[in-house]
CSV table of C-alpha atoms in Angstrom, one decimal:
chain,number,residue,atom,x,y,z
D,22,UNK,CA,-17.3,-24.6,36.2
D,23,UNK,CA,-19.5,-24.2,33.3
D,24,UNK,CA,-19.1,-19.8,33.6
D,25,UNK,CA,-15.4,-20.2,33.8
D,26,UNK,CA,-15.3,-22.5,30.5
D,27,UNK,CA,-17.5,-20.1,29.0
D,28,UNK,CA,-15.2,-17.1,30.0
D,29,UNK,CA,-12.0,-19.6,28.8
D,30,UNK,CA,-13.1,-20.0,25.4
D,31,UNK,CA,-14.2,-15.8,25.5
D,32,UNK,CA,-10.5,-15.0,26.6
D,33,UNK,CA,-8.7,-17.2,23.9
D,34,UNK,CA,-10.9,-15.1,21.2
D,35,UNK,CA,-10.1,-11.9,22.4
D,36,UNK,CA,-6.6,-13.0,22.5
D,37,UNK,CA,-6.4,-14.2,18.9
D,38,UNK,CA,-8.5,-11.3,17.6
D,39,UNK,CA,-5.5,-8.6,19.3
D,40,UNK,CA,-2.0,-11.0,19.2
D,41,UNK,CA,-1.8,-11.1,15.4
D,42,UNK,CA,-1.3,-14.9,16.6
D,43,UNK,CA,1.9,-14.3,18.4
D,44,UNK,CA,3.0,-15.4,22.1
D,45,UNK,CA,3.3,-12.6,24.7
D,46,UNK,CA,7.1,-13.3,25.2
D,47,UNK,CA,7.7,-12.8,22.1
D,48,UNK,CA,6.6,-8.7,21.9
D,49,UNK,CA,8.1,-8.1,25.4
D,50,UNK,CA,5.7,-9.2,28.0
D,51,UNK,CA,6.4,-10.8,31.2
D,52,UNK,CA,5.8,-14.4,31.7
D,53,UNK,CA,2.1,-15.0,32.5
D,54,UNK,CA,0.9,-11.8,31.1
D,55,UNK,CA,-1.3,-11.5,28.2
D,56,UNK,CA,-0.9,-9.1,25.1
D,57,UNK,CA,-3.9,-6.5,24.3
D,58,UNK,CA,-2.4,-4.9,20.8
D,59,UNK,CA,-5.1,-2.2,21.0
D,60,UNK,CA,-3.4,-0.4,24.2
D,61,UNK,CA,0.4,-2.1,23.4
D,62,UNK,CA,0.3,-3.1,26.9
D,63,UNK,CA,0.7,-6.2,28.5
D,64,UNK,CA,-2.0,-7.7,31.7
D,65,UNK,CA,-2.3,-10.4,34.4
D,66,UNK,CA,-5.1,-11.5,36.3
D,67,UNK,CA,-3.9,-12.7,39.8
D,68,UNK,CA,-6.2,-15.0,42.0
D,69,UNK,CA,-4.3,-14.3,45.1
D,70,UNK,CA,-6.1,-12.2,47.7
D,71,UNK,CA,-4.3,-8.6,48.5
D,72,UNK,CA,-5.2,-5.4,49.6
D,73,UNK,CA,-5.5,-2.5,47.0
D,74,UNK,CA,-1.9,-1.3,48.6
D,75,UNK,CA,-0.4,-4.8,48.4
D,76,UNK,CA,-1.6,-5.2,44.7
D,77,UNK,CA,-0.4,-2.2,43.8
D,78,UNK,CA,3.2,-2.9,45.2
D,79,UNK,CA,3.1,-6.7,43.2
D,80,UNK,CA,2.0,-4.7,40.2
D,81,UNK,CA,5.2,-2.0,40.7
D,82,UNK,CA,7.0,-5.5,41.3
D,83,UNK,CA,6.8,-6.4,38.0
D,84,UNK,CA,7.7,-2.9,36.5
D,85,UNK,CA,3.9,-2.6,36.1
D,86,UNK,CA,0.9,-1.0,37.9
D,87,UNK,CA,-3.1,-1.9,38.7
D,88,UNK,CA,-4.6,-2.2,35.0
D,89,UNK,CA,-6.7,0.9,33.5
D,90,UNK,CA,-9.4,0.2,31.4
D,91,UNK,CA,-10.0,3.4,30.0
D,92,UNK,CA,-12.2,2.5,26.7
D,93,UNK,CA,-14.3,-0.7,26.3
D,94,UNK,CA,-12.5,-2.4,24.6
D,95,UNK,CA,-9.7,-2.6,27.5
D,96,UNK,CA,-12.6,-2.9,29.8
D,97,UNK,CA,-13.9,-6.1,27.8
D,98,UNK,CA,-10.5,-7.7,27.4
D,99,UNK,CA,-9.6,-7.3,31.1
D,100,UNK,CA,-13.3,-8.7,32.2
D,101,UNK,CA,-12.4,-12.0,30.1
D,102,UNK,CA,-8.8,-12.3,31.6
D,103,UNK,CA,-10.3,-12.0,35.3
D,104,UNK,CA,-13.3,-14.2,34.9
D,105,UNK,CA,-10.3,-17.0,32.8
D,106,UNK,CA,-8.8,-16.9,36.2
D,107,UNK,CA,-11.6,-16.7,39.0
D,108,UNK,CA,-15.7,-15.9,38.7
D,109,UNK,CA,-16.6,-15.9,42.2
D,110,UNK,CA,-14.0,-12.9,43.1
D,111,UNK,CA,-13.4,-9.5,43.4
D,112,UNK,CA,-10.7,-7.5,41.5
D,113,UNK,CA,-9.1,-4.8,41.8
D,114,UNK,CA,-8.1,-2.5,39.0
D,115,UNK,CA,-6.4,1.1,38.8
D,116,UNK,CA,-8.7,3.5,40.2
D,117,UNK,CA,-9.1,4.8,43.9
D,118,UNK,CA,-10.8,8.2,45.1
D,119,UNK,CA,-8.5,8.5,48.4
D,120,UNK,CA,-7.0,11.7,46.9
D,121,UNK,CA,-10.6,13.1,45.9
D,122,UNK,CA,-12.2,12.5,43.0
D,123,UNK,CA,-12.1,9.2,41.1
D,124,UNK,CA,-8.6,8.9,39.2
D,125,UNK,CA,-6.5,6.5,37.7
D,126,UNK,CA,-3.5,5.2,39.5
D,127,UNK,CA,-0.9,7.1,37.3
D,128,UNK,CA,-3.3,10.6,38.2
D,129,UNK,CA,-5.0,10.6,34.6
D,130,UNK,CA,-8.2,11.8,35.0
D,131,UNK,CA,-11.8,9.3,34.5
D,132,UNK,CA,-12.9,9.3,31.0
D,133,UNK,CA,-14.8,6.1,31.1
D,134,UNK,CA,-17.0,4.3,33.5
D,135,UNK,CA,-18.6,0.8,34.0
D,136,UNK,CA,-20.5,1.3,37.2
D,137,UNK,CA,-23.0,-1.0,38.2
D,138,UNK,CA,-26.2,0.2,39.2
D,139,UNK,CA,-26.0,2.5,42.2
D,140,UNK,CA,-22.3,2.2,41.9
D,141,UNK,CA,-20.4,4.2,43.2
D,142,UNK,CA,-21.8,4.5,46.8
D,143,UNK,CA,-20.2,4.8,50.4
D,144,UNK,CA,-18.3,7.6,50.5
D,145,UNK,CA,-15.6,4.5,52.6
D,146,UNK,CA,-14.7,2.9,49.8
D,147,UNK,CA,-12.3,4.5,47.7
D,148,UNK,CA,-10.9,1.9,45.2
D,149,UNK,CA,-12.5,0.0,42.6
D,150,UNK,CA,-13.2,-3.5,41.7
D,151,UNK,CA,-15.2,-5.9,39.6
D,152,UNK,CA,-17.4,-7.8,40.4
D,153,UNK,CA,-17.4,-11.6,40.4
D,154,UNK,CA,-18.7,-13.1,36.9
D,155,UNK,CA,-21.2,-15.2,38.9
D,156,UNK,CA,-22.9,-12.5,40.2
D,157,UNK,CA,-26.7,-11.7,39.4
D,158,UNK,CA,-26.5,-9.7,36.2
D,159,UNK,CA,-27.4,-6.5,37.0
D,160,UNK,CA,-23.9,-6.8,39.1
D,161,UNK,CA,-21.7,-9.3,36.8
D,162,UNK,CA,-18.6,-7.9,35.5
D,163,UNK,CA,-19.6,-4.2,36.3
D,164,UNK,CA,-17.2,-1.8,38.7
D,165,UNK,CA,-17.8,-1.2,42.4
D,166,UNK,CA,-16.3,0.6,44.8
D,167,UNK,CA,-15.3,-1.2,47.7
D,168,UNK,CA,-13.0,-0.9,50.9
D,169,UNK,CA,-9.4,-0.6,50.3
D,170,UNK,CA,-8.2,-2.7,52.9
D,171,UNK,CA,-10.2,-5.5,51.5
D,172,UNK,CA,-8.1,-9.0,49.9
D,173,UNK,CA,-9.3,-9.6,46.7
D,174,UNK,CA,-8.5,-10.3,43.5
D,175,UNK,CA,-6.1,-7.5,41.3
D,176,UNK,CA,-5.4,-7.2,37.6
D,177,UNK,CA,-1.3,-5.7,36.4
D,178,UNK,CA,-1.0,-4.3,33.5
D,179,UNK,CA,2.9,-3.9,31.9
D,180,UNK,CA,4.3,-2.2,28.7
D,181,UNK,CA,5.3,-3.8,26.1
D,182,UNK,CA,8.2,-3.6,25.0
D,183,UNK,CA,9.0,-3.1,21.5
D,184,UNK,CA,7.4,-5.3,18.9
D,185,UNK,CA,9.3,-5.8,15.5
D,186,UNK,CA,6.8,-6.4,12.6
D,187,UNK,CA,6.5,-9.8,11.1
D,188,UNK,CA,5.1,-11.1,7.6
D,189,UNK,CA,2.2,-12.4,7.1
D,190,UNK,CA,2.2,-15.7,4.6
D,191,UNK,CA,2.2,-14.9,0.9
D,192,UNK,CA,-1.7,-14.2,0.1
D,193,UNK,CA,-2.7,-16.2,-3.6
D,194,UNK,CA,-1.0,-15.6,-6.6
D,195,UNK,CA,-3.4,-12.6,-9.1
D,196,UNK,CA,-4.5,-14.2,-11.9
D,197,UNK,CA,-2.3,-14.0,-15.3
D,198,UNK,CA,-1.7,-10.8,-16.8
D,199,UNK,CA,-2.6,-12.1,-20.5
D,200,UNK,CA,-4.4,-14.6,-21.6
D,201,UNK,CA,-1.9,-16.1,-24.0
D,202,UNK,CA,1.9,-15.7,-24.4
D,203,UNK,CA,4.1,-15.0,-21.5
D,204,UNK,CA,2.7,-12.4,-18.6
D,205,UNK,CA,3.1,-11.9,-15.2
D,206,UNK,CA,1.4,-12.2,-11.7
D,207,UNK,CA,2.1,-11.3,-8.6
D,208,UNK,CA,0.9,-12.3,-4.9
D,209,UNK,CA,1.5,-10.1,-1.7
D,210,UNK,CA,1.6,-10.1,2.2
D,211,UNK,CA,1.5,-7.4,5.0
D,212,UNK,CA,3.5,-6.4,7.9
D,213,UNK,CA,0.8,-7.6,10.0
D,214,UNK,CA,2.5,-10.7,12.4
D,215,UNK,CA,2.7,-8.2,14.2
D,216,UNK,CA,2.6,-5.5,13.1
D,217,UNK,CA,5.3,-2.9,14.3
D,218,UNK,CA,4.4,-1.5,17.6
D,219,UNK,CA,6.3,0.5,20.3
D,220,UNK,CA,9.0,1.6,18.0
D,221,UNK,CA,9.5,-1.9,16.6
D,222,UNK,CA,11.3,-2.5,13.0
D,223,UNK,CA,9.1,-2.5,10.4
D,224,UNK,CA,9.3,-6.0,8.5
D,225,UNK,CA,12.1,-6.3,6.0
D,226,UNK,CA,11.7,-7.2,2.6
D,227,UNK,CA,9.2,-6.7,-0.3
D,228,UNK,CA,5.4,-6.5,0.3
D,229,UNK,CA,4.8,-8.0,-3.2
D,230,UNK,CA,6.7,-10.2,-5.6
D,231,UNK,CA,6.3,-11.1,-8.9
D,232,UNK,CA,6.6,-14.7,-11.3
D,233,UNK,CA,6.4,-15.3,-15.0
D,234,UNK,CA,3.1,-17.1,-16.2
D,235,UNK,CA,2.0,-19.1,-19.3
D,236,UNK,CA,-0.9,-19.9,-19.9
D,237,UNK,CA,0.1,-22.4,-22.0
D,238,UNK,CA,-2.2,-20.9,-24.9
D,239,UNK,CA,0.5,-19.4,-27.9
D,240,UNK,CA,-0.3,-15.7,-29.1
D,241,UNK,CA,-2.1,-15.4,-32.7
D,242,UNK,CA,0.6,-13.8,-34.9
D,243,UNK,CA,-0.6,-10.4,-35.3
D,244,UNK,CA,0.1,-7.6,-37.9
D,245,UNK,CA,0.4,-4.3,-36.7
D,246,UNK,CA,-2.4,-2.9,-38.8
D,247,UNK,CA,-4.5,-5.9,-37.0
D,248,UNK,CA,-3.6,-3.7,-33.4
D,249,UNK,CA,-4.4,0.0,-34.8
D,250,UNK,CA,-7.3,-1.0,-37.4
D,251,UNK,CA,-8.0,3.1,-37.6
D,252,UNK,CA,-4.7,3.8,-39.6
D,253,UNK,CA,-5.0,3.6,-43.4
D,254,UNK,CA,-3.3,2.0,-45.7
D,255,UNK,CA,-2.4,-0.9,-43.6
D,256,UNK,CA,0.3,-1.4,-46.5
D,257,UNK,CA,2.3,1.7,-44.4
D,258,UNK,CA,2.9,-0.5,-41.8
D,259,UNK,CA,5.8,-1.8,-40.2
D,260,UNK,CA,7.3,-3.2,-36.8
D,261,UNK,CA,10.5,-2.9,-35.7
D,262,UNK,CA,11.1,-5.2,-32.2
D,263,UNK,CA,8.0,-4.2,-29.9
D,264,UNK,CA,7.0,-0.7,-31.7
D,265,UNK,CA,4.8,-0.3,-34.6
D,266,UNK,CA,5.4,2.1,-37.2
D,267,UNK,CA,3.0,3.7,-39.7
D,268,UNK,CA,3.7,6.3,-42.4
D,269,UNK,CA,1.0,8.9,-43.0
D,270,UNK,CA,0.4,8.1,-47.5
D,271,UNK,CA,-0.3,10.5,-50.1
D,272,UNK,CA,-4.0,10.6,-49.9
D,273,UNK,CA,-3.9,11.4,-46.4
D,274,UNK,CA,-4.0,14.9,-45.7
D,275,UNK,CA,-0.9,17.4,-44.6
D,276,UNK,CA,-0.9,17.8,-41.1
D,277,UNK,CA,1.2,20.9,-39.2
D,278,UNK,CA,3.2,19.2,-36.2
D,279,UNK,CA,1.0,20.1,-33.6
D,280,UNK,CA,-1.8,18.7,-35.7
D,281,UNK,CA,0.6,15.0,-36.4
D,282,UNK,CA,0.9,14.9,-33.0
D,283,UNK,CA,-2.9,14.9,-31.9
D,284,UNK,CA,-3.5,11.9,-34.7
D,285,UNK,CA,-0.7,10.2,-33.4
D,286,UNK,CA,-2.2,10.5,-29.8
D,287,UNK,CA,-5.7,9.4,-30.9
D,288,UNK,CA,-4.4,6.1,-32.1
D,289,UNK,CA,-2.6,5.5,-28.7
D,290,UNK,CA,0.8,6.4,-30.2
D,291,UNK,CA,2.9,9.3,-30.7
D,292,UNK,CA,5.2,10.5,-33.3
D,293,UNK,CA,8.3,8.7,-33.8
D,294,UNK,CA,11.3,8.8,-32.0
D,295,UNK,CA,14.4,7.9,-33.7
D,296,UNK,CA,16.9,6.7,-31.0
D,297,UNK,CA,19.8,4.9,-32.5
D,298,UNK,CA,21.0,3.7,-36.2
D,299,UNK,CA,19.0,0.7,-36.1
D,300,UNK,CA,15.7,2.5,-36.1
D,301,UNK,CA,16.6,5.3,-38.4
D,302,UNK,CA,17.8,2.5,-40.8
D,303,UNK,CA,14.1,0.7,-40.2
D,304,UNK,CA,12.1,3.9,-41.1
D,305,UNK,CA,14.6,5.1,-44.0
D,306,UNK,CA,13.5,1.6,-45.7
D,307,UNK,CA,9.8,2.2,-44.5
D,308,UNK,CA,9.6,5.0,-46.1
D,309,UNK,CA,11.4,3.9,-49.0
D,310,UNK,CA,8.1,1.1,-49.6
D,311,UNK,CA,5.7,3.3,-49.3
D,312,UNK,CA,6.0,6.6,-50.0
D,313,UNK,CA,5.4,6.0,-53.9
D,314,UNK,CA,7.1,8.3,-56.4
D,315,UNK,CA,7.3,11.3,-55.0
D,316,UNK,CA,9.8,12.2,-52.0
D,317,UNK,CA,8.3,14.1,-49.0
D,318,UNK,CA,10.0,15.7,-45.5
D,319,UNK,CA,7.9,13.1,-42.5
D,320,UNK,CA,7.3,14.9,-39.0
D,321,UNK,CA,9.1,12.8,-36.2
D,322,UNK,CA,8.3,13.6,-32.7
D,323,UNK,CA,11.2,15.8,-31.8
D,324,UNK,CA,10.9,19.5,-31.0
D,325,UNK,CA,12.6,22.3,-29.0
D,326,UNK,CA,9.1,23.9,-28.1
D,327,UNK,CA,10.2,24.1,-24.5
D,328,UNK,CA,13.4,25.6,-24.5
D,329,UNK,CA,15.4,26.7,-27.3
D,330,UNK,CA,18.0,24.4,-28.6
D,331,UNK,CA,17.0,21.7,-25.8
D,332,UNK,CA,15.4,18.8,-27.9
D,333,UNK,CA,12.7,16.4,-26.3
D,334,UNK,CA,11.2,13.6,-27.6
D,335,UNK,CA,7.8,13.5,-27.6
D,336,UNK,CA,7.8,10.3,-25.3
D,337,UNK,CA,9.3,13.0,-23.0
D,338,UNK,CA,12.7,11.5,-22.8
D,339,UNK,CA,15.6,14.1,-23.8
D,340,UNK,CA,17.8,13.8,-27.3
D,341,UNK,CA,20.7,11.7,-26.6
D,342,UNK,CA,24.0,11.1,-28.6
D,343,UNK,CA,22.2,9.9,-31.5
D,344,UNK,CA,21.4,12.8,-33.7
D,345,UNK,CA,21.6,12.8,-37.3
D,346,UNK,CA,20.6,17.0,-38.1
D,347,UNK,CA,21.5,18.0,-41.2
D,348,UNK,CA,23.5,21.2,-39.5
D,349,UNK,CA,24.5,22.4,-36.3
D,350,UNK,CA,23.7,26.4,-37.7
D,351,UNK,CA,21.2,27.9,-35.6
D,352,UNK,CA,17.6,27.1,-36.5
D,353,UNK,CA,15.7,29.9,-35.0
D,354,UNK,CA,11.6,29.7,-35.5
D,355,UNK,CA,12.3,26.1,-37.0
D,356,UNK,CA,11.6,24.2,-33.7
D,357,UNK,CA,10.1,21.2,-35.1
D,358,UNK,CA,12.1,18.4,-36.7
D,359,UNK,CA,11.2,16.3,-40.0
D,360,UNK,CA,13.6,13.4,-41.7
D,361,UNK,CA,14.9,15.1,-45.2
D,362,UNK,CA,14.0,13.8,-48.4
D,363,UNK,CA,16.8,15.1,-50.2
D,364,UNK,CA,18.9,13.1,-48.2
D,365,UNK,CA,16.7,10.3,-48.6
D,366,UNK,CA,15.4,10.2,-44.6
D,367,UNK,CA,18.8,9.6,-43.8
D,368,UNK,CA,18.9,13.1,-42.0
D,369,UNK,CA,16.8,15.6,-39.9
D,370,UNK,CA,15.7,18.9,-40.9
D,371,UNK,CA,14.5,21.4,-38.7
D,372,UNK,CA,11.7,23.1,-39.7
D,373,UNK,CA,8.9,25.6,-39.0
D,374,UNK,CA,6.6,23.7,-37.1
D,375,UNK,CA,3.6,25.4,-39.0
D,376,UNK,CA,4.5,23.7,-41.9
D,377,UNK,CA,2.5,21.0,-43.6
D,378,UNK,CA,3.6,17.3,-44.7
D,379,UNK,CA,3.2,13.8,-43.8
D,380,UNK,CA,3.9,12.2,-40.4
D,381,UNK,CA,5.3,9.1,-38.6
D,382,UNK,CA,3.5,7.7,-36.5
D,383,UNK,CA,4.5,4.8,-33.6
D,384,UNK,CA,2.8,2.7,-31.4
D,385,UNK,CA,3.3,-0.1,-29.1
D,386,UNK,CA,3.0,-4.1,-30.3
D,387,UNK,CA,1.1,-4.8,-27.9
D,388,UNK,CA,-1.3,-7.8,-28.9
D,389,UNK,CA,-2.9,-7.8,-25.3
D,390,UNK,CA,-4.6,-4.2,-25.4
């Protein structure tokens, strides 16, 4: 009594460690048959006493045949089923010699073995069994061959049929994106109960989902020239919504476009892109602030280096309605675009990009980076 609880409590792990905590009925196997996810297959352990032909035919019965353990894991897993159901018998499981050499019942060939010691040996018995898991250990639980005709024990093993994936519950929420101000978080979950099997539906629905989070804590109000400390003045700031702008001054010196665009880039930004009235309006009056005295031409961050008369901004998006060039006439070798002075930044010149003036530069408000 005490091996069988012992075996019990052995089957019951097995079966939670391969189920994904699901019943057998509910993935497609029969009533009284137990689900092994590493095969996709489905197994009973009968304690009725049958020959290895009369097994076989209960087995077919059932749509099934004698179990194959052909790894040991299977092996393992069918062991613990029979010994949950009888320790003191014999069972029979899926592979006979009466055609010649040792096969399984559906004709694949012998890949793995469990013989016990000496096993196999009279050349009369063709089909195999386990033995009882009271037996001495050199003998427990190991194959032998016995004698067809004998009654014992048998093993079925069924396929599944197919096994729709199921969610997992929600695994904890991350932590807060930010540590003050509104963020975000997220939490997430697998296809894993079960998971799809035997041309089952995967699970439907989103792996991870997403919340607002405060932590209750309110932002410092932050200048822009607070976020990008390595841009001088800090006077040539300004912020329009979530973007920071910053207007190269007079003492800084004249950079070609290619050269505006690598400072821009070092500072995490890139030069400015001028999308709609709003924004052009913003730097006109930017400009107008700081730029002292003198009126200059600005680099923005538009160019047609890539294809000729196809304009990119340098956040790679391409030119849209909104475009304010001084002339439609063809600009050829002035592929690089600058906001005119002469018109008071109101317009854009295109220009040779080897030329030399100040820059715009913008960068993200970002006051958690």
């Amino acid at each position: 009594m005490m091996m069988q609880s012992w075996w019990l409590h052995t089957l019951v792990l097995l079966l939670s460690s391969t189920s994904c905590r699901t019943t057998a009925q509910s993935i497609g196997c029969p009533y009284g048959y137990s689900y092994l996810s590493h095969t996709g297959r489905c197994y009973r352990a009968y304690d009725r006493e049958n020959t290895y032909d009369e097994a076989l035919a209960t087995c077919q019965a059932d749509n099934g045949t004698l179990a194959m353990p052909r790894d040991n894991t299977t092996n393992n897993f069918l062991v613990a089923l029979k010994n949950a159901v009888s320790t003191n018998k014999f069972f029979y499981f899926g592979l006979d010699r009466r055609d010649g050499p040792w096969n399984y019942v559906d004709g694949g060939n012998l890949s793995y073995t469990d013989w016990a010691e000496g096993e196999p040996n009279f050349i009369s018995e063709d089909c195999a069994e386990y033995f009882p898991g009271i037996w001495p250990h050199r003998l427990r639980n190991y194959w032998n061959n016995g004698l067809c005709s004998r009654k014992v024990g048998f093993i079925c093993e069924f396929e599944a049929g197919a096994v729709d994936g199921g969610w997992s519950d929600w695994g904890p929420w991350s932590a807060c994106s930010v540590t003050c101000g509104v963020g975000e978080q997220t939490r997430d979950r697998t296809c894993t109960n079960p998971a799809p099997s035997n041309d089952g539906a995967d699970c439907d629905g989103h792996v991870q989902e997403t919340q607002a989070c405060d932590p209750t804590v309110p932002c410092p109000a932050l200048d822009c020239s607070d976020l990008y400390p390595g841009l001088r003045p800090a006077r040539n700031f300004g912020r329009y919504q979530n973007q920071c702008f910053w207007s190269s001054a007079r003492s800084n010196l004249r950079l070609n476009y290619r050269e505006a665009q690598r400072e821009c880039e070092s500072h995490g930004g890139i030069l400015a892109t001028i999308k709609n009235a709003r924004v052009q309006t913003f730097i006109k009056d930017l400009l107008k602030n700081t730029t002292g005295r003198t009126k200059r031409n600005y680099w923005i961050g538009l160019d047609d280096l890539n294809r000729e008369r196809v304009f990119q901004w340098n956040d790679g998006t391409r030119l849209g309605r909104y475009r304010k060039f001084r002339s439609n006439a063809p600009h050829k070798r002035r592929d690089c675009v600058a906001l005119w002075r002469a018109a008071n930044w109101r317009l854009w010149f295109p220009s040779k990009c080897k030329d030399r003036m100040p820059y715009i530069c913008q960068m993200d408000y970002n006051v958690n980076k």
